[in-house]
């Protein structure tokens, strides 16, 4: 290729004898760039003779640059981003193999004939585990204590009351300021009047020394720690271009660092639950909340990491929770959110969903009450999000089919004795369309999870049934209705008809089915940011007026 001249640059990731071979290919003033690690960590030797023609050997250790030189890292990332935007830099090629053909992937790699990366794709959900998870049969116990971080925020108090209602008698409540405000002191007194032992610890959950002191208090309370609920958070919103390391740390430390410190402190403790309140922002993003989205994404990953270690964990991607906080105090803001398609969930519903998720043993669950059609009109950029692809495809199919459906008219026209059969057939049509099976092959008492129903499919079924029969099923109800007969009973109840009777045992909530339903203990500032993306002048004025 070079008529014996050699090459100007060798970019090397190979090890051992491959390095001298690469060096021998260098032309005069050639450069050998080593991006591998093994020979460096093993302190291997290299021959110097190939460098005699003024060739040079360079080690490129990006991890060392990232950790040791923030300014250089920033300049490099800016330059790379610009080249990617211009199309000068393109992604590396890759070949993907399903896990069932992993042997072919290794054969290709060992042949050395591939360019780019070899990827093994596992069917979702896949979480490698070092051991079996404990039975998630969640139950609040009176002979143990429960830790709540961010305990004096709106939903920290909701959660604490829920624990007490469920039988908890020993609580450790923590926040940076403790119970210093009159409202916090009044809340503590309320719990104590119900016979609950309450320990309040002022602690910054993102600071190791504070966490160590916190767990010293827990050990001295005389009751074993049974469960942990991490709600602590700080908001510092700004556009990505304005994010500084300090503003990243402001948000990451209480939420992400705090979660990691709690994980390390309880890694050897047998807990009944380890719950983290995350947000839909980690899945969908949110304008000017890059740092907050990153912090929540860390919580989601930590939950999966803990389950991979054989430890219980749950992260819930909440959206708007009602009953407490900014939205509950501002009716006009709640109306605006409703016009966007997102409506709030009550504290009682939220705690019911949380209990369902805990009993299911899921690592991650999303909970959102939303009208996808309305929401899509406000956030059209989200149509490219792969998480929402099937939902939006179902919406488009309904729109192309037209708004009319004869199922509702057939149900209304049916005799009382026939309504049950007509409703069940309508449900079979919707379920069959989503699950890609023949409707007539579905039994009314068959658990849909046995057919591969997942959470996104559940949303598709809800949307399809709303268009077909004019009934919007509440997410909390559909979580409990896992057969065609049970779904038909819900519809019959909404239509004022007789309940459809199906001879079958109740179907427990499955872990996969528990991964989608409703929303996050978000702050006043979060709601303001949620409203700020695409509102017109009228909506902005409404928000500003509500803030006053």
Short mmCIF file of C-alpha atoms in Angstrom, two decimals:
data_model
loop_
_atom_site.label_atom_id
_atom_site.label_comp_id
_atom_site.label_asym_id
_atom_site.label_seq_id
_atom_site.Cartn_x
_atom_site.Cartn_y
_atom_site.Cartn_z
CA UNK A 1 0.00 0.00 0.00
CA UNK A 2 2.86 2.42 0.75
CA UNK A 3 5.60 0.87 -1.43
CA UNK A 4 7.61 0.07 1.68
CA UNK A 5 7.48 3.62 3.04
CA UNK A 6 5.35 2.71 6.06
CA UNK A 7 2.42 4.52 7.66
CA UNK A 8 2.34 7.86 9.42
CA UNK A 9 0.06 6.89 12.30
CA UNK A 10 -0.75 3.59 14.03
CA UNK A 11 -3.75 3.68 16.39
CA UNK A 12 -3.28 0.59 18.49
CA UNK A 13 -5.46 -1.29 20.96
CA UNK A 14 -3.80 -4.68 20.55
CA UNK A 15 -1.51 -6.20 23.15
CA UNK A 16 1.70 -8.18 23.56
CA UNK A 17 3.52 -9.10 20.31
CA UNK A 18 1.10 -6.96 18.25
CA UNK A 19 2.80 -3.78 19.52
CA UNK A 20 6.26 -4.47 18.01
CA UNK A 21 4.53 -5.45 14.75
CA UNK A 22 2.67 -2.14 14.71
CA UNK A 23 5.85 -0.19 15.47
CA UNK A 24 7.61 -1.86 12.55
CA UNK A 25 5.00 -0.37 10.18
CA UNK A 26 5.89 3.25 11.03
CA UNK A 27 7.38 5.57 8.40
CA UNK A 28 9.92 8.30 9.16
CA UNK A 29 8.47 10.67 11.79
CA UNK A 30 5.59 8.24 12.26
CA UNK A 31 3.52 8.23 15.45
CA UNK A 32 2.34 5.18 17.39
CA UNK A 33 -0.76 5.98 19.50
CA UNK A 34 -1.40 3.41 22.23
CA UNK A 35 -5.00 3.36 23.51
CA UNK A 36 -4.80 -0.10 25.06
CA UNK A 37 -4.38 -0.66 28.79
CA UNK A 38 -3.05 -4.13 29.44
CA UNK A 39 0.61 -3.68 28.55
CA UNK A 40 0.76 -0.36 30.41
CA UNK A 41 -0.65 -1.81 33.62
CA UNK A 42 1.62 -4.84 33.26
CA UNK A 43 4.64 -2.56 32.73
CA UNK A 44 5.52 -4.44 29.52
CA UNK A 45 8.66 -3.72 27.50
CA UNK A 46 8.73 -2.45 23.92
CA UNK A 47 11.63 -2.54 21.43
CA UNK A 48 13.15 0.85 20.63
CA UNK A 49 14.73 -0.04 17.27
CA UNK A 50 11.53 0.73 15.26
CA UNK A 51 11.71 4.31 16.58
CA UNK A 52 15.13 4.96 15.03
CA UNK A 53 13.72 7.04 12.14
CA UNK A 54 12.42 9.74 14.49
CA UNK A 55 9.23 7.81 15.11
CA UNK A 56 7.45 8.39 18.42
CA UNK A 57 5.35 6.36 20.89
CA UNK A 58 2.40 8.06 22.64
CA UNK A 59 0.02 6.78 25.29
CA UNK A 60 -3.52 8.19 25.03
CA UNK A 61 -5.22 7.71 28.42
CA UNK A 62 -8.58 9.50 28.16
CA UNK A 63 -9.63 8.47 31.65
CA UNK A 64 -6.59 10.23 33.11
CA UNK A 65 -7.39 13.37 31.13
CA UNK A 66 -11.03 13.38 32.29
CA UNK A 67 -10.03 13.00 35.92
CA UNK A 68 -7.04 15.33 35.93
CA UNK A 69 -7.67 18.14 33.46
CA UNK A 70 -11.18 19.55 33.36
CA UNK A 71 -10.29 22.47 31.05
CA UNK A 72 -8.69 20.22 28.43
CA UNK A 73 -11.62 17.83 28.68
CA UNK A 74 -14.06 20.67 28.05
CA UNK A 75 -12.13 21.92 24.99
CA UNK A 76 -11.85 18.43 23.53
CA UNK A 77 -15.55 17.67 23.99
CA UNK A 78 -16.50 20.99 22.38
CA UNK A 79 -14.28 20.25 19.40
CA UNK A 80 -15.59 16.71 19.05
CA UNK A 81 -19.21 17.87 19.34
CA UNK A 82 -18.63 20.37 16.55
CA UNK A 83 -17.12 17.72 14.29
CA UNK A 84 -20.01 15.35 14.99
CA UNK A 85 -22.56 18.07 14.15
CA UNK A 86 -20.78 18.78 10.86
CA UNK A 87 -20.73 15.09 9.99
CA UNK A 88 -16.93 14.95 9.92
CA UNK A 89 -16.92 12.35 12.71
CA UNK A 90 -19.26 9.40 12.39
CA UNK A 91 -20.12 6.55 14.79
CA UNK A 92 -17.96 3.45 14.66
CA UNK A 93 -19.45 0.50 12.78
CA UNK A 94 -20.64 -2.47 14.78
CA UNK A 95 -22.09 -5.94 14.31
CA UNK A 96 -24.81 -7.11 16.67
CA UNK A 97 -25.52 -10.72 17.64
CA UNK A 98 -28.47 -11.96 19.73
CA UNK A 99 -27.47 -13.65 22.96
CA UNK A 100 -28.58 -16.98 21.48
CA UNK A 101 -25.72 -16.62 18.93
CA UNK A 102 -23.02 -15.47 21.30
CA UNK A 103 -20.74 -18.22 19.98
CA UNK A 104 -20.78 -16.56 16.54
CA UNK A 105 -19.86 -13.23 18.13
CA UNK A 106 -16.82 -14.74 19.83
CA UNK A 107 -15.77 -16.53 16.64
CA UNK A 108 -15.87 -13.25 14.69
CA UNK A 109 -13.89 -11.47 17.39
CA UNK A 110 -11.25 -14.20 17.60
CA UNK A 111 -10.82 -14.12 13.81
CA UNK A 112 -9.70 -10.49 14.00
CA UNK A 113 -11.61 -9.68 10.80
CA UNK A 114 -14.18 -7.32 12.29
CA UNK A 115 -14.07 -3.53 12.13
CA UNK A 116 -15.54 -1.55 15.02
CA UNK A 117 -17.39 -3.22 17.84
CA UNK A 118 -19.01 -6.61 18.33
CA UNK A 119 -22.22 -6.27 20.34
CA UNK A 120 -24.18 -8.98 22.14
CA UNK A 121 -27.85 -7.99 22.45
CA UNK A 122 -29.81 -9.49 25.34
CA UNK A 123 -33.60 -9.67 25.32
CA UNK A 124 -35.10 -7.01 27.61
CA UNK A 125 -35.38 -7.01 30.50
CA UNK A 126 -32.01 -8.60 31.27
CA UNK A 127 -30.25 -8.05 34.58
CA UNK A 128 -27.27 -10.31 35.34
CA UNK A 129 -27.37 -11.29 39.00
CA UNK A 130 -24.83 -12.67 41.41
CA UNK A 131 -27.53 -14.36 43.43
CA UNK A 132 -31.26 -14.75 43.86
CA UNK A 133 -33.17 -11.74 45.12
CA UNK A 134 -34.95 -12.05 48.47
CA UNK A 135 -38.71 -12.55 48.34
CA UNK A 136 -40.12 -9.04 47.72
CA UNK A 137 -43.29 -9.78 49.73
CA UNK A 138 -43.33 -6.30 51.24
CA UNK A 139 -44.85 -5.69 54.65
CA UNK A 140 -44.33 -2.79 57.04
CA UNK A 141 -43.23 -4.14 60.44
CA UNK A 142 -43.78 -2.59 63.84
CA UNK A 143 -40.55 -4.06 65.26
CA UNK A 144 -38.20 -2.25 62.90
CA UNK A 145 -37.35 1.32 61.97
CA UNK A 146 -37.71 3.05 58.62
CA UNK A 147 -35.49 5.83 57.27
CA UNK A 148 -36.90 8.64 55.12
CA UNK A 149 -34.57 11.21 53.55
CA UNK A 150 -36.01 14.53 52.43
CA UNK A 151 -38.60 13.74 55.07
CA UNK A 152 -40.09 17.21 55.50
CA UNK A 153 -40.87 17.90 51.86
CA UNK A 154 -44.42 17.46 50.60
CA UNK A 155 -44.14 13.78 49.73
CA UNK A 156 -41.71 12.95 52.52
CA UNK A 157 -44.59 13.64 54.89
CA UNK A 158 -47.04 11.68 52.72
CA UNK A 159 -44.68 8.70 52.78
CA UNK A 160 -44.11 8.90 56.54
CA UNK A 161 -47.87 8.96 57.20
CA UNK A 162 -48.33 5.99 54.86
CA UNK A 163 -45.71 4.00 56.78
CA UNK A 164 -47.43 4.79 60.07
CA UNK A 165 -50.84 3.85 58.64
CA UNK A 166 -49.31 0.54 57.54
CA UNK A 167 -48.02 -0.22 61.05
CA UNK A 168 -44.60 1.42 61.39
CA UNK A 169 -43.82 2.55 64.96
CA UNK A 170 -40.22 3.68 64.63
CA UNK A 171 -39.21 6.34 62.09
CA UNK A 172 -35.93 8.13 61.42
CA UNK A 173 -36.62 11.33 59.50
CA UNK A 174 -33.77 13.31 58.02
CA UNK A 175 -33.24 16.47 56.03
CA UNK A 176 -30.54 19.14 55.92
CA UNK A 177 -32.45 21.44 58.28
CA UNK A 178 -34.17 18.76 60.37
CA UNK A 179 -37.40 19.84 62.07
CA UNK A 180 -36.36 23.47 62.45
CA UNK A 181 -39.46 24.95 60.80
CA UNK A 182 -42.79 25.21 62.66
CA UNK A 183 -44.46 23.03 60.02
CA UNK A 184 -41.85 20.28 60.43
CA UNK A 185 -42.09 20.39 64.24
CA UNK A 186 -45.88 20.20 64.02
CA UNK A 187 -45.61 17.17 61.73
CA UNK A 188 -43.28 15.38 64.15
CA UNK A 189 -45.71 16.08 67.00
CA UNK A 190 -48.56 14.67 64.89
CA UNK A 191 -46.71 11.37 64.44
CA UNK A 192 -45.68 11.20 68.10
CA UNK A 193 -49.29 11.71 69.18
CA UNK A 194 -50.09 8.54 67.23
CA UNK A 195 -47.67 6.56 69.37
CA UNK A 196 -44.76 6.61 66.92
CA UNK A 197 -41.15 6.97 68.06
CA UNK A 198 -39.68 9.64 65.78
CA UNK A 199 -35.99 10.47 65.58
CA UNK A 200 -35.13 13.61 63.60
CA UNK A 201 -31.56 13.85 62.30
CA UNK A 202 -30.22 16.95 60.58
CA UNK A 203 -27.92 15.61 57.87
CA UNK A 204 -26.73 16.40 54.37
CA UNK A 205 -27.25 13.01 52.79
CA UNK A 206 -24.59 13.69 50.14
CA UNK A 207 -21.82 14.14 52.74
CA UNK A 208 -20.09 10.91 53.93
CA UNK A 209 -19.53 12.13 57.51
CA UNK A 210 -23.19 13.12 57.84
CA UNK A 211 -24.33 9.72 56.58
CA UNK A 212 -21.99 7.98 59.03
CA UNK A 213 -23.46 10.04 61.87
CA UNK A 214 -26.99 9.29 60.65
CA UNK A 215 -26.44 5.54 60.77
CA UNK A 216 -24.92 5.88 64.21
CA UNK A 217 -28.25 7.37 65.31
CA UNK A 218 -30.12 4.52 63.64
CA UNK A 219 -28.01 1.90 65.42
CA UNK A 220 -28.69 3.54 68.78
CA UNK A 221 -32.47 3.47 68.37
CA UNK A 222 -32.61 -0.22 69.36
CA UNK A 223 -34.65 -1.37 66.35
CA UNK A 224 -33.26 -2.99 63.19
CA UNK A 225 -33.43 -0.92 60.02
CA UNK A 226 -36.13 -2.52 57.86
CA UNK A 227 -36.54 -0.07 55.00
CA UNK A 228 -35.11 3.04 53.40
CA UNK A 229 -36.87 5.68 51.30
CA UNK A 230 -34.66 8.24 49.53
CA UNK A 231 -36.54 11.43 48.57
CA UNK A 232 -33.83 14.06 49.16
CA UNK A 233 -33.27 16.42 46.25
CA UNK A 234 -32.16 19.91 45.24
CA UNK A 235 -33.12 21.70 42.03
CA UNK A 236 -30.79 24.09 40.16
CA UNK A 237 -32.16 24.47 36.64
CA UNK A 238 -30.26 25.98 33.72
CA UNK A 239 -29.58 25.27 30.06
CA UNK A 240 -26.83 22.78 29.27
CA UNK A 241 -24.57 25.51 27.91
CA UNK A 242 -24.68 27.22 31.31
CA UNK A 243 -24.11 24.14 33.45
CA UNK A 244 -20.97 24.39 35.55
CA UNK A 245 -19.34 21.66 37.67
CA UNK A 246 -20.62 23.47 40.77
CA UNK A 247 -24.23 23.48 39.54
CA UNK A 248 -23.93 19.81 38.61
CA UNK A 249 -22.68 18.98 42.10
CA UNK A 250 -25.48 21.00 43.71
CA UNK A 251 -28.03 18.61 42.21
CA UNK A 252 -26.03 15.38 42.07
CA UNK A 253 -24.75 15.37 45.66
CA UNK A 254 -28.04 15.03 47.58
CA UNK A 255 -29.74 12.78 45.04
CA UNK A 256 -27.06 10.66 43.34
CA UNK A 257 -24.19 10.81 45.86
CA UNK A 258 -26.70 10.45 48.67
CA UNK A 259 -28.19 7.33 47.09
CA UNK A 260 -24.72 5.79 46.65
CA UNK A 261 -23.73 6.53 50.26
CA UNK A 262 -26.99 4.97 51.48
CA UNK A 263 -26.30 1.93 49.30
CA UNK A 264 -22.79 1.52 50.69
CA UNK A 265 -23.99 2.00 54.27
CA UNK A 266 -26.68 -0.71 53.94
CA UNK A 267 -24.96 -3.16 51.60
CA UNK A 268 -24.54 -5.69 54.41
CA UNK A 269 -27.96 -4.96 55.99
CA UNK A 270 -30.92 -7.20 55.28
CA UNK A 271 -33.54 -4.66 54.23
CA UNK A 272 -37.16 -5.25 53.27
CA UNK A 273 -36.99 -2.35 50.81
CA UNK A 274 -34.61 0.23 49.36
CA UNK A 275 -36.76 2.80 47.54
CA UNK A 276 -35.59 5.81 45.55
CA UNK A 277 -37.90 8.49 44.18
CA UNK A 278 -36.76 9.19 40.62
CA UNK A 279 -38.49 11.15 37.87
CA UNK A 280 -39.76 10.72 34.32
CA UNK A 281 -37.12 13.33 33.45
CA UNK A 282 -34.51 10.56 33.41
CA UNK A 283 -36.49 8.82 30.64
CA UNK A 284 -37.88 11.73 28.61
CA UNK A 285 -35.62 14.60 29.62
CA UNK A 286 -36.89 18.03 30.60
CA UNK A 287 -35.90 21.52 29.38
CA UNK A 288 -33.10 23.05 31.45
CA UNK A 289 -32.88 20.03 33.77
CA UNK A 290 -29.85 18.19 32.44
CA UNK A 291 -28.30 17.90 35.89
CA UNK A 292 -31.57 16.73 37.48
CA UNK A 293 -32.19 14.20 34.69
CA UNK A 294 -28.66 12.84 35.13
CA UNK A 295 -29.14 12.49 38.89
CA UNK A 296 -32.37 10.55 38.40
CA UNK A 297 -30.77 8.36 35.73
CA UNK A 298 -28.14 7.43 38.32
CA UNK A 299 -30.89 6.32 40.73
CA UNK A 300 -32.40 4.14 38.01
CA UNK A 301 -29.04 2.50 37.30
CA UNK A 302 -28.31 2.04 41.01
CA UNK A 303 -31.56 0.10 41.46
CA UNK A 304 -30.54 -2.32 38.70
CA UNK A 305 -27.02 -2.53 40.13
CA UNK A 306 -28.35 -3.48 43.56
CA UNK A 307 -30.58 -6.17 42.10
CA UNK A 308 -27.58 -7.49 40.16
CA UNK A 309 -25.86 -7.86 43.55
CA UNK A 310 -28.87 -9.78 44.89
CA UNK A 311 -30.11 -6.81 46.94
CA UNK A 312 -33.64 -5.43 46.93
CA UNK A 313 -34.10 -2.03 45.28
CA UNK A 314 -36.81 -0.03 43.57
CA UNK A 315 -36.65 3.27 41.70
CA UNK A 316 -39.92 4.91 40.65
CA UNK A 317 -39.94 7.39 37.77
CA UNK A 318 -42.71 9.66 39.01
CA UNK A 319 -44.28 12.54 37.15
CA UNK A 320 -46.65 15.05 38.78
CA UNK A 321 -47.90 14.00 42.21
CA UNK A 322 -50.90 15.89 43.52
CA UNK A 323 -52.26 16.62 46.97
CA UNK A 324 -49.03 18.24 48.20
CA UNK A 325 -46.71 20.87 46.81
CA UNK A 326 -46.90 23.55 44.15
CA UNK A 327 -49.50 22.07 41.76
CA UNK A 328 -51.93 21.35 44.58
CA UNK A 329 -51.72 25.00 45.68
CA UNK A 330 -52.19 26.46 42.20
CA UNK A 331 -55.36 25.47 40.35
CA UNK A 332 -54.49 27.42 37.20
CA UNK A 333 -51.16 25.60 36.89
CA UNK A 334 -52.91 22.26 37.32
CA UNK A 335 -55.35 23.24 34.56
CA UNK A 336 -52.47 24.16 32.28
CA UNK A 337 -50.77 20.80 32.89
CA UNK A 338 -54.07 19.06 32.16
CA UNK A 339 -54.27 20.84 28.80
CA UNK A 340 -50.80 19.46 28.08
CA UNK A 341 -52.18 16.00 28.80
CA UNK A 342 -50.54 15.41 32.19
CA UNK A 343 -52.77 15.24 35.24
CA UNK A 344 -51.84 14.65 38.83
CA UNK A 345 -52.19 11.53 40.90
CA UNK A 346 -53.45 11.75 44.47
CA UNK A 347 -51.26 10.82 47.45
CA UNK A 348 -53.47 7.80 48.15
CA UNK A 349 -53.13 6.53 44.60
CA UNK A 350 -49.38 7.15 44.64
CA UNK A 351 -48.89 5.16 47.82
CA UNK A 352 -51.09 2.37 46.44
CA UNK A 353 -48.95 2.21 43.32
CA UNK A 354 -45.76 2.26 45.39
CA UNK A 355 -47.00 -0.71 47.41
CA UNK A 356 -47.86 -2.58 44.18
CA UNK A 357 -44.38 -1.93 42.81
CA UNK A 358 -42.78 -3.13 46.06
CA UNK A 359 -44.80 -6.34 46.07
CA UNK A 360 -43.94 -6.98 42.42
CA UNK A 361 -40.18 -6.90 43.10
CA UNK A 362 -39.45 -4.56 40.16
CA UNK A 363 -36.15 -2.71 39.96
CA UNK A 364 -37.71 0.19 38.09
CA UNK A 365 -41.27 1.40 37.49
CA UNK A 366 -42.66 4.47 35.77
CA UNK A 367 -45.90 6.02 36.95
CA UNK A 368 -47.60 8.65 34.81
CA UNK A 369 -51.20 9.71 34.23
CA UNK A 370 -51.23 11.18 30.77
CA UNK A 371 -53.28 11.74 27.66
CA UNK A 372 -50.71 10.78 25.06
CA UNK A 373 -52.58 12.49 22.24
CA UNK A 374 -52.58 15.86 24.00
CA UNK A 375 -49.05 15.45 25.28
CA UNK A 376 -47.73 14.69 21.80
CA UNK A 377 -49.10 18.01 20.52
CA UNK A 378 -46.95 19.90 23.06
CA UNK A 379 -43.82 17.74 22.83
CA UNK A 380 -43.55 16.65 19.20
CA UNK A 381 -39.79 16.25 19.49
CA UNK A 382 -40.46 13.23 21.74
CA UNK A 383 -41.88 11.29 18.79
CA UNK A 384 -38.35 10.13 18.02
CA UNK A 385 -37.93 8.70 21.53
CA UNK A 386 -37.73 4.89 21.15
CA UNK A 387 -39.49 4.43 24.50
CA UNK A 388 -42.61 6.04 23.04
CA UNK A 389 -42.46 4.64 19.52
CA UNK A 390 -45.19 2.04 19.98
CA UNK A 391 -47.51 4.44 21.81
CA UNK A 392 -47.31 7.08 19.10
CA UNK A 393 -47.65 4.42 16.38
CA UNK A 394 -50.89 3.28 18.03
CA UNK A 395 -52.14 6.87 18.13
CA UNK A 396 -51.38 7.33 14.45
CA UNK A 397 -53.18 4.10 13.58
CA UNK A 398 -56.26 5.29 15.43
CA UNK A 399 -56.14 8.69 13.75
CA UNK A 400 -55.82 7.15 10.28
CA UNK A 401 -58.70 4.78 11.03
CA UNK A 402 -60.93 7.76 11.92
CA UNK A 403 -62.60 8.64 15.17
CA UNK A 404 -65.66 6.46 14.78
CA UNK A 405 -65.98 2.95 16.13
CA UNK A 406 -69.07 0.78 16.20
CA UNK A 407 -68.14 -1.05 19.39
CA UNK A 408 -69.79 1.52 21.66
CA UNK A 409 -72.96 1.54 19.58
CA UNK A 410 -73.02 -2.28 19.58
CA UNK A 411 -72.62 -2.33 23.36
CA UNK A 412 -75.38 0.26 23.80
CA UNK A 413 -77.68 -1.61 21.44
CA UNK A 414 -77.10 -5.04 22.97
CA UNK A 415 -79.69 -6.63 25.23
CA UNK A 416 -78.64 -6.80 28.93
CA UNK A 417 -77.91 -10.52 28.64
CA UNK A 418 -75.68 -9.91 25.60
CA UNK A 419 -73.68 -6.89 26.82
CA UNK A 420 -71.14 -9.06 28.61
CA UNK A 421 -70.25 -10.97 25.46
CA UNK A 422 -70.03 -7.80 23.35
CA UNK A 423 -67.73 -6.03 25.84
CA UNK A 424 -65.47 -9.09 26.10
CA UNK A 425 -65.25 -9.27 22.31
CA UNK A 426 -64.31 -5.58 22.11
CA UNK A 427 -61.55 -6.16 24.67
CA UNK A 428 -60.33 -9.25 22.78
CA UNK A 429 -60.09 -7.19 19.58
CA UNK A 430 -58.01 -4.50 21.31
CA UNK A 431 -55.77 -6.98 23.14
CA UNK A 432 -55.32 -9.15 20.04
CA UNK A 433 -54.31 -6.13 17.96
CA UNK A 434 -51.65 -5.05 20.46
CA UNK A 435 -50.33 -8.55 21.24
CA UNK A 436 -50.46 -9.62 17.56
CA UNK A 437 -52.61 -12.67 18.22
CA UNK A 438 -56.00 -13.75 16.87
CA UNK A 439 -58.76 -12.36 19.11
CA UNK A 440 -60.71 -15.63 19.02
CA UNK A 441 -57.72 -17.49 20.49
CA UNK A 442 -57.86 -15.43 23.71
CA UNK A 443 -59.70 -16.77 26.75
CA UNK A 444 -61.48 -14.37 29.08
CA UNK A 445 -59.67 -15.77 32.15
CA UNK A 446 -56.17 -16.00 30.62
CA UNK A 447 -53.49 -13.83 32.32
CA UNK A 448 -52.28 -11.45 29.63
CA UNK A 449 -48.78 -11.46 31.12
CA UNK A 450 -48.54 -15.08 30.00
CA UNK A 451 -48.80 -13.77 26.44
CA UNK A 452 -45.97 -11.27 26.88
CA UNK A 453 -47.90 -8.17 27.95
CA UNK A 454 -45.56 -5.43 29.12
CA UNK A 455 -46.19 -1.94 30.42
CA UNK A 456 -46.06 -0.13 27.08
CA UNK A 457 -48.46 -2.65 25.61
CA UNK A 458 -50.75 -1.93 28.55
CA UNK A 459 -50.77 1.75 27.59
CA UNK A 460 -51.58 0.79 23.97
CA UNK A 461 -54.50 -1.32 25.17
CA UNK A 462 -55.80 1.56 27.29
CA UNK A 463 -55.57 3.94 24.33
CA UNK A 464 -57.20 1.47 21.96
CA UNK A 465 -60.10 0.72 24.32
CA UNK A 466 -60.70 4.43 24.97
CA UNK A 467 -61.06 5.00 21.22
CA UNK A 468 -63.22 1.88 20.71
CA UNK A 469 -65.69 2.09 23.60
CA UNK A 470 -65.24 5.63 24.92
CA UNK A 471 -64.02 4.58 28.36
CA UNK A 472 -60.73 5.86 29.80
CA UNK A 473 -59.56 3.24 32.27
CA UNK A 474 -57.63 4.65 35.26
CA UNK A 475 -54.03 3.34 35.36
CA UNK A 476 -54.43 2.15 38.93
CA UNK A 477 -57.43 0.03 37.91
CA UNK A 478 -55.79 -1.50 34.86
CA UNK A 479 -52.82 -2.61 36.98
CA UNK A 480 -55.19 -4.89 38.88
CA UNK A 481 -57.08 -6.13 35.80
CA UNK A 482 -54.82 -8.61 34.08
CA UNK A 483 -57.33 -10.75 32.17
CA UNK A 484 -59.79 -9.89 29.43
CA UNK A 485 -62.67 -10.65 31.76
CA UNK A 486 -61.36 -8.34 34.47
CA UNK A 487 -60.80 -5.51 31.99
CA UNK A 488 -64.32 -6.04 30.63
CA UNK A 489 -65.68 -5.81 34.18
CA UNK A 490 -64.03 -2.40 34.58
CA UNK A 491 -65.56 -1.17 31.33
CA UNK A 492 -68.99 -2.51 32.27
CA UNK A 493 -68.74 -0.69 35.58
CA UNK A 494 -67.89 2.59 33.86
CA UNK A 495 -70.76 2.14 31.43
CA UNK A 496 -73.17 1.38 34.26
CA UNK A 497 -73.77 -2.17 33.12
CA UNK A 498 -73.54 -5.50 34.83
CA UNK A 499 -70.18 -6.85 35.92
CA UNK A 500 -68.70 -9.46 33.64
CA UNK A 501 -68.26 -12.67 35.62
CA UNK A 502 -65.14 -14.71 34.88
CA UNK A 503 -64.35 -17.88 36.79
CA UNK A 504 -60.69 -17.39 37.62
CA UNK A 505 -58.45 -16.62 40.56
CA UNK A 506 -57.15 -13.08 41.05
CA UNK A 507 -54.01 -12.46 39.01
CA UNK A 508 -51.08 -10.99 40.98
CA UNK A 509 -49.23 -7.97 39.61
CA UNK A 510 -46.22 -9.14 37.61
CA UNK A 511 -42.85 -7.45 37.77
CA UNK A 512 -42.81 -6.52 34.07
CA UNK A 513 -46.38 -5.22 34.16
CA UNK A 514 -45.55 -2.95 37.06
CA UNK A 515 -43.10 -0.88 35.06
CA UNK A 516 -45.52 1.84 33.86
CA UNK A 517 -48.24 3.89 35.43
CA UNK A 518 -47.90 7.40 37.25
CA UNK A 519 -45.52 10.42 38.71
CA UNK A 520 -42.60 12.27 40.93
CA UNK A 521 -42.46 14.25 44.14
CA UNK A 522 -41.35 17.25 42.20
CA UNK A 523 -40.71 20.64 43.68
CA UNK A 524 -42.22 24.04 42.93
CA UNK A 525 -39.19 24.87 40.81
CA UNK A 526 -39.59 21.64 38.81
CA UNK A 527 -43.20 22.44 38.01
CA UNK A 528 -42.21 25.91 36.87
CA UNK A 529 -39.57 24.37 34.62
CA UNK A 530 -42.02 21.79 33.30
CA UNK A 531 -44.32 24.65 32.31
CA UNK A 532 -41.59 26.67 30.70
CA UNK A 533 -40.85 24.63 27.57
CA UNK A 534 -43.47 25.47 24.97
CA UNK A 535 -46.09 27.63 26.66
CA UNK A 536 -47.50 30.70 24.97
CA UNK A 537 -47.78 34.14 26.56
CA UNK A 538 -51.13 33.34 28.16
CA UNK A 539 -49.82 30.22 29.87
CA UNK A 540 -46.67 31.99 31.02
CA UNK A 541 -48.78 34.75 32.53
CA UNK A 542 -50.89 32.14 34.31
CA UNK A 543 -47.81 30.54 35.82
CA UNK A 544 -46.34 33.86 36.93
CA UNK A 545 -49.64 34.84 38.49
CA UNK A 546 -49.86 31.48 40.28
CA UNK A 547 -46.33 31.94 41.64
CA UNK A 548 -47.34 35.24 43.19
#
